[in-house]
Amino acid sequence: MTDAAEIERRLERLAELGRSLLLRVTGGVSPYRGLAGFEERHADWFFGRERLRAVVVDRILSEGAGVPQLLVGASGSGKSCLLRAGRGAARSPG
C-alpha cells in the first residue's frame, strides 16, 4: 500500500472504528474528563489511586469525622477529585 490517498482512507476508517467502539463500551459517554474534574458520580471512572484513597479513608476513619484533616498537594494534582470521586468509590462495593 503506497498510495497516500488509500493510506489516508484506511487511517480515517480506523479512527471511525475507534470512536464507534468507545461509544459502545461507555454507553455513549466518554470516560475521559479532560480538564474537567471528577465528581462523586464519576467514581466508576476514578481509578489508579486506590492506595492513596485507602490512606485518606483510613486517616478519616481512625481520627473520626469530627477531627479536621488537611489534604495538601500541588495545584492540579487531583486533591479535589480524590475527595469527591475517590470518596464515592471508597463507599462503592468492590
Short mmCIF file of N, CA and C in Angstrom, two decimals:
data_model
loop_
_atom_site.label_atom_id
_atom_site.label_comp_id
_atom_site.label_asym_id
_atom_site.label_seq_id
_atom_site.Cartn_x
_atom_site.Cartn_y
_atom_site.Cartn_z
N MET A 1 0.86 -1.16 0.00
CA MET A 1 0.00 0.00 0.00
C MET A 1 0.91 1.23 0.00
N THR A 2 0.99 1.87 -1.12
CA THR A 2 1.86 3.04 -1.24
C THR A 2 1.09 4.29 -1.64
N ASP A 3 -0.17 4.14 -2.00
CA ASP A 3 -0.98 5.28 -2.40
C ASP A 3 -1.35 6.11 -1.15
N ALA A 4 -0.95 7.37 -1.12
CA ALA A 4 -1.20 8.23 0.04
C ALA A 4 -2.69 8.38 0.33
N ALA A 5 -3.49 8.46 -0.71
CA ALA A 5 -4.94 8.60 -0.51
C ALA A 5 -5.52 7.34 0.13
N GLU A 6 -5.05 6.17 -0.27
CA GLU A 6 -5.53 4.91 0.31
C GLU A 6 -5.11 4.81 1.78
N ILE A 7 -3.90 5.20 2.07
CA ILE A 7 -3.43 5.19 3.47
C ILE A 7 -4.29 6.13 4.31
N GLU A 8 -4.58 7.31 3.78
CA GLU A 8 -5.41 8.27 4.49
C GLU A 8 -6.81 7.71 4.74
N ARG A 9 -7.41 7.06 3.75
CA ARG A 9 -8.73 6.46 3.91
C ARG A 9 -8.73 5.38 4.99
N ARG A 10 -7.69 4.56 4.99
CA ARG A 10 -7.61 3.49 6.00
C ARG A 10 -7.41 4.05 7.40
N LEU A 11 -6.59 5.07 7.51
CA LEU A 11 -6.39 5.69 8.82
C LEU A 11 -7.68 6.33 9.34
N GLU A 12 -8.42 6.98 8.46
CA GLU A 12 -9.70 7.57 8.86
C GLU A 12 -10.68 6.48 9.28
N ARG A 13 -10.70 5.37 8.56
CA ARG A 13 -11.60 4.26 8.91
C ARG A 13 -11.24 3.69 10.28
N LEU A 14 -9.94 3.55 10.56
CA LEU A 14 -9.51 3.08 11.88
C LEU A 14 -9.96 4.04 12.97
N ALA A 15 -9.84 5.33 12.72
CA ALA A 15 -10.28 6.32 13.70
C ALA A 15 -11.78 6.22 13.93
N GLU A 16 -12.56 6.04 12.86
CA GLU A 16 -14.01 5.88 13.00
C GLU A 16 -14.35 4.64 13.82
N LEU A 17 -13.65 3.55 13.57
CA LEU A 17 -13.90 2.32 14.34
C LEU A 17 -13.58 2.52 15.81
N GLY A 18 -12.49 3.22 16.10
CA GLY A 18 -12.12 3.51 17.49
C GLY A 18 -13.18 4.34 18.19
N ARG A 19 -13.67 5.39 17.52
CA ARG A 19 -14.71 6.23 18.12
C ARG A 19 -15.99 5.42 18.34
N SER A 20 -16.33 4.59 17.37
CA SER A 20 -17.53 3.77 17.48
C SER A 20 -17.42 2.80 18.65
N LEU A 21 -16.27 2.16 18.81
CA LEU A 21 -16.06 1.22 19.90
C LEU A 21 -16.14 1.93 21.25
N LEU A 22 -15.52 3.09 21.36
CA LEU A 22 -15.55 3.84 22.61
C LEU A 22 -16.98 4.17 23.01
N LEU A 23 -17.78 4.61 22.06
CA LEU A 23 -19.16 4.95 22.38
C LEU A 23 -19.97 3.73 22.78
N ARG A 24 -19.70 2.58 22.14
CA ARG A 24 -20.43 1.36 22.51
C ARG A 24 -20.03 0.90 23.90
N VAL A 25 -18.75 0.94 24.21
CA VAL A 25 -18.25 0.46 25.50
C VAL A 25 -18.75 1.32 26.65
N THR A 26 -18.79 2.61 26.47
CA THR A 26 -19.15 3.51 27.56
C THR A 26 -20.60 3.93 27.53
N GLY A 27 -21.38 3.36 26.65
CA GLY A 27 -22.79 3.73 26.59
C GLY A 27 -23.01 5.13 26.07
N GLY A 28 -22.11 5.60 25.21
CA GLY A 28 -22.27 6.92 24.62
C GLY A 28 -21.67 8.05 25.43
N VAL A 29 -21.06 7.74 26.56
CA VAL A 29 -20.46 8.76 27.40
C VAL A 29 -18.96 8.48 27.51
N SER A 30 -18.16 9.45 27.19
CA SER A 30 -16.71 9.26 27.25
C SER A 30 -16.23 9.32 28.70
N PRO A 31 -15.37 8.36 29.11
CA PRO A 31 -14.84 8.38 30.47
C PRO A 31 -13.71 9.38 30.67
N TYR A 32 -13.24 10.00 29.58
CA TYR A 32 -12.13 10.94 29.67
C TYR A 32 -12.66 12.32 30.00
N ARG A 33 -12.28 12.84 31.14
CA ARG A 33 -12.81 14.11 31.64
C ARG A 33 -12.04 15.31 31.09
N GLY A 34 -10.88 15.08 30.49
CA GLY A 34 -10.08 16.20 30.01
C GLY A 34 -9.68 17.07 31.19
N LEU A 35 -9.93 18.35 31.10
CA LEU A 35 -9.59 19.26 32.19
C LEU A 35 -10.68 19.36 33.24
N ALA A 36 -11.82 18.75 32.97
CA ALA A 36 -12.92 18.78 33.94
C ALA A 36 -12.59 17.86 35.11
N GLY A 37 -13.00 18.25 36.28
CA GLY A 37 -12.73 17.46 37.48
C GLY A 37 -13.68 16.28 37.62
N PHE A 38 -13.31 15.35 38.45
CA PHE A 38 -14.15 14.22 38.78
C PHE A 38 -15.06 14.60 39.94
N GLU A 39 -16.29 14.15 39.86
CA GLU A 39 -17.27 14.32 40.93
C GLU A 39 -17.62 12.94 41.45
N GLU A 40 -18.42 12.89 42.49
CA GLU A 40 -18.80 11.60 43.08
C GLU A 40 -19.48 10.69 42.05
N ARG A 41 -20.24 11.28 41.13
CA ARG A 41 -20.93 10.46 40.12
C ARG A 41 -19.96 9.83 39.12
N HIS A 42 -18.69 10.24 39.12
CA HIS A 42 -17.68 9.68 38.23
C HIS A 42 -16.81 8.63 38.94
N ALA A 43 -17.23 8.17 40.09
CA ALA A 43 -16.42 7.25 40.90
C ALA A 43 -16.03 5.99 40.13
N ASP A 44 -16.91 5.50 39.25
CA ASP A 44 -16.59 4.29 38.48
C ASP A 44 -15.41 4.50 37.55
N TRP A 45 -15.16 5.75 37.14
CA TRP A 45 -14.06 6.03 36.22
C TRP A 45 -12.83 6.55 36.95
N PHE A 46 -12.91 6.71 38.24
CA PHE A 46 -11.79 7.23 39.03
C PHE A 46 -11.00 6.04 39.54
N PHE A 47 -9.95 5.68 38.85
CA PHE A 47 -9.15 4.53 39.24
C PHE A 47 -7.67 4.85 39.11
N GLY A 48 -6.85 3.99 39.68
CA GLY A 48 -5.41 4.19 39.64
C GLY A 48 -4.86 4.87 40.88
N ARG A 49 -5.71 5.24 41.79
CA ARG A 49 -5.27 5.91 43.02
C ARG A 49 -5.81 5.18 44.24
N GLU A 50 -5.92 3.88 44.12
CA GLU A 50 -6.52 3.09 45.20
C GLU A 50 -5.74 3.19 46.50
N ARG A 51 -4.41 3.14 46.43
CA ARG A 51 -3.60 3.22 47.66
C ARG A 51 -3.76 4.58 48.33
N LEU A 52 -3.71 5.63 47.54
CA LEU A 52 -3.86 6.97 48.10
C LEU A 52 -5.26 7.14 48.70
N ARG A 53 -6.26 6.66 48.00
CA ARG A 53 -7.64 6.73 48.52
C ARG A 53 -7.75 5.97 49.83
N ALA A 54 -7.12 4.79 49.91
CA ALA A 54 -7.17 3.99 51.13
C ALA A 54 -6.51 4.73 52.29
N VAL A 55 -5.41 5.41 52.04
CA VAL A 55 -4.73 6.17 53.09
C VAL A 55 -5.64 7.28 53.61
N VAL A 56 -6.26 8.01 52.70
CA VAL A 56 -7.14 9.11 53.10
C VAL A 56 -8.34 8.58 53.90
N VAL A 57 -8.97 7.53 53.40
CA VAL A 57 -10.14 6.97 54.08
C VAL A 57 -9.74 6.42 55.45
N ASP A 58 -8.62 5.71 55.54
CA ASP A 58 -8.16 5.18 56.82
C ASP A 58 -7.89 6.30 57.82
N ARG A 59 -7.29 7.38 57.34
CA ARG A 59 -6.98 8.52 58.22
C ARG A 59 -8.27 9.13 58.77
N ILE A 60 -9.24 9.31 57.89
CA ILE A 60 -10.51 9.90 58.32
C ILE A 60 -11.21 8.99 59.32
N LEU A 61 -11.23 7.70 59.04
CA LEU A 61 -11.90 6.76 59.93
C LEU A 61 -11.19 6.62 61.27
N SER A 62 -9.86 6.64 61.26
CA SER A 62 -9.13 6.46 62.51
C SER A 62 -9.20 7.70 63.39
N GLU A 63 -9.24 8.88 62.80
CA GLU A 63 -9.28 10.12 63.56
C GLU A 63 -10.70 10.51 63.94
N GLY A 64 -11.66 10.02 63.20
CA GLY A 64 -13.05 10.40 63.45
C GLY A 64 -13.47 11.55 62.56
N ALA A 65 -14.72 11.58 62.23
CA ALA A 65 -15.23 12.59 61.30
C ALA A 65 -15.18 13.99 61.88
N GLY A 66 -15.14 14.12 63.20
CA GLY A 66 -15.15 15.44 63.83
C GLY A 66 -13.79 16.10 63.88
N VAL A 67 -12.72 15.40 63.51
CA VAL A 67 -11.37 15.95 63.57
C VAL A 67 -11.00 16.51 62.20
N PRO A 68 -10.68 17.80 62.13
CA PRO A 68 -10.30 18.38 60.82
C PRO A 68 -9.04 17.72 60.26
N GLN A 69 -9.06 17.50 58.97
CA GLN A 69 -7.91 16.90 58.27
C GLN A 69 -7.51 17.84 57.13
N LEU A 70 -6.24 17.85 56.78
CA LEU A 70 -5.74 18.63 55.66
C LEU A 70 -5.23 17.70 54.58
N LEU A 71 -5.57 17.97 53.36
CA LEU A 71 -5.02 17.26 52.21
C LEU A 71 -4.24 18.29 51.42
N VAL A 72 -2.92 18.12 51.36
CA VAL A 72 -2.05 19.12 50.77
C VAL A 72 -1.38 18.52 49.53
N GLY A 73 -1.31 19.32 48.49
CA GLY A 73 -0.63 18.90 47.27
C GLY A 73 -0.53 20.06 46.30
N ALA A 74 0.23 19.85 45.26
CA ALA A 74 0.41 20.89 44.25
C ALA A 74 -0.90 21.20 43.55
N SER A 75 -1.00 22.39 43.04
CA SER A 75 -2.17 22.80 42.27
C SER A 75 -2.35 21.87 41.08
N GLY A 76 -3.56 21.36 40.90
CA GLY A 76 -3.84 20.47 39.77
C GLY A 76 -3.45 19.03 39.98
N SER A 77 -3.05 18.67 41.19
CA SER A 77 -2.59 17.29 41.43
C SER A 77 -3.73 16.31 41.69
N GLY A 78 -4.97 16.80 41.83
CA GLY A 78 -6.11 15.91 41.98
C GLY A 78 -6.67 15.80 43.39
N LYS A 79 -6.37 16.77 44.23
CA LYS A 79 -6.87 16.73 45.61
C LYS A 79 -8.39 16.72 45.66
N SER A 80 -9.01 17.64 44.96
CA SER A 80 -10.48 17.73 44.96
C SER A 80 -11.10 16.50 44.33
N CYS A 81 -10.52 16.01 43.25
CA CYS A 81 -11.05 14.80 42.61
C CYS A 81 -10.96 13.61 43.55
N LEU A 82 -9.87 13.50 44.28
CA LEU A 82 -9.71 12.41 45.23
C LEU A 82 -10.79 12.48 46.31
N LEU A 83 -11.05 13.68 46.80
CA LEU A 83 -12.05 13.83 47.85
C LEU A 83 -13.48 13.61 47.33
N ARG A 84 -13.72 13.96 46.10
CA ARG A 84 -15.07 13.80 45.54
C ARG A 84 -15.29 12.39 44.99
N ALA A 85 -14.59 12.06 43.92
CA ALA A 85 -14.80 10.75 43.27
C ALA A 85 -14.17 9.62 44.06
N GLY A 86 -13.02 9.87 44.67
CA GLY A 86 -12.37 8.82 45.46
C GLY A 86 -13.17 8.41 46.67
N ARG A 87 -13.75 9.37 47.31
CA ARG A 87 -14.61 9.10 48.47
C ARG A 87 -15.81 8.26 48.04
N GLY A 88 -16.42 8.61 46.90
CA GLY A 88 -17.55 7.86 46.39
C GLY A 88 -17.15 6.45 46.02
N ALA A 89 -15.99 6.27 45.42
CA ALA A 89 -15.50 4.95 45.04
C ALA A 89 -15.21 4.12 46.28
N ALA A 90 -14.77 4.76 47.35
CA ALA A 90 -14.48 4.03 48.58
C ALA A 90 -15.75 3.47 49.21
N ARG A 91 -16.87 4.16 48.99
CA ARG A 91 -18.14 3.69 49.53
C ARG A 91 -18.80 2.65 48.64
N SER A 92 -18.37 2.59 47.36
CA SER A 92 -18.97 1.64 46.43
C SER A 92 -18.54 0.22 46.77
N PRO A 93 -19.41 -0.76 46.53
CA PRO A 93 -18.99 -2.15 46.76
C PRO A 93 -17.91 -2.53 45.77
N GLY A 94 -16.96 -3.35 46.22
CA GLY A 94 -15.90 -3.84 45.33
C GLY A 94 -14.77 -2.96 45.43
#
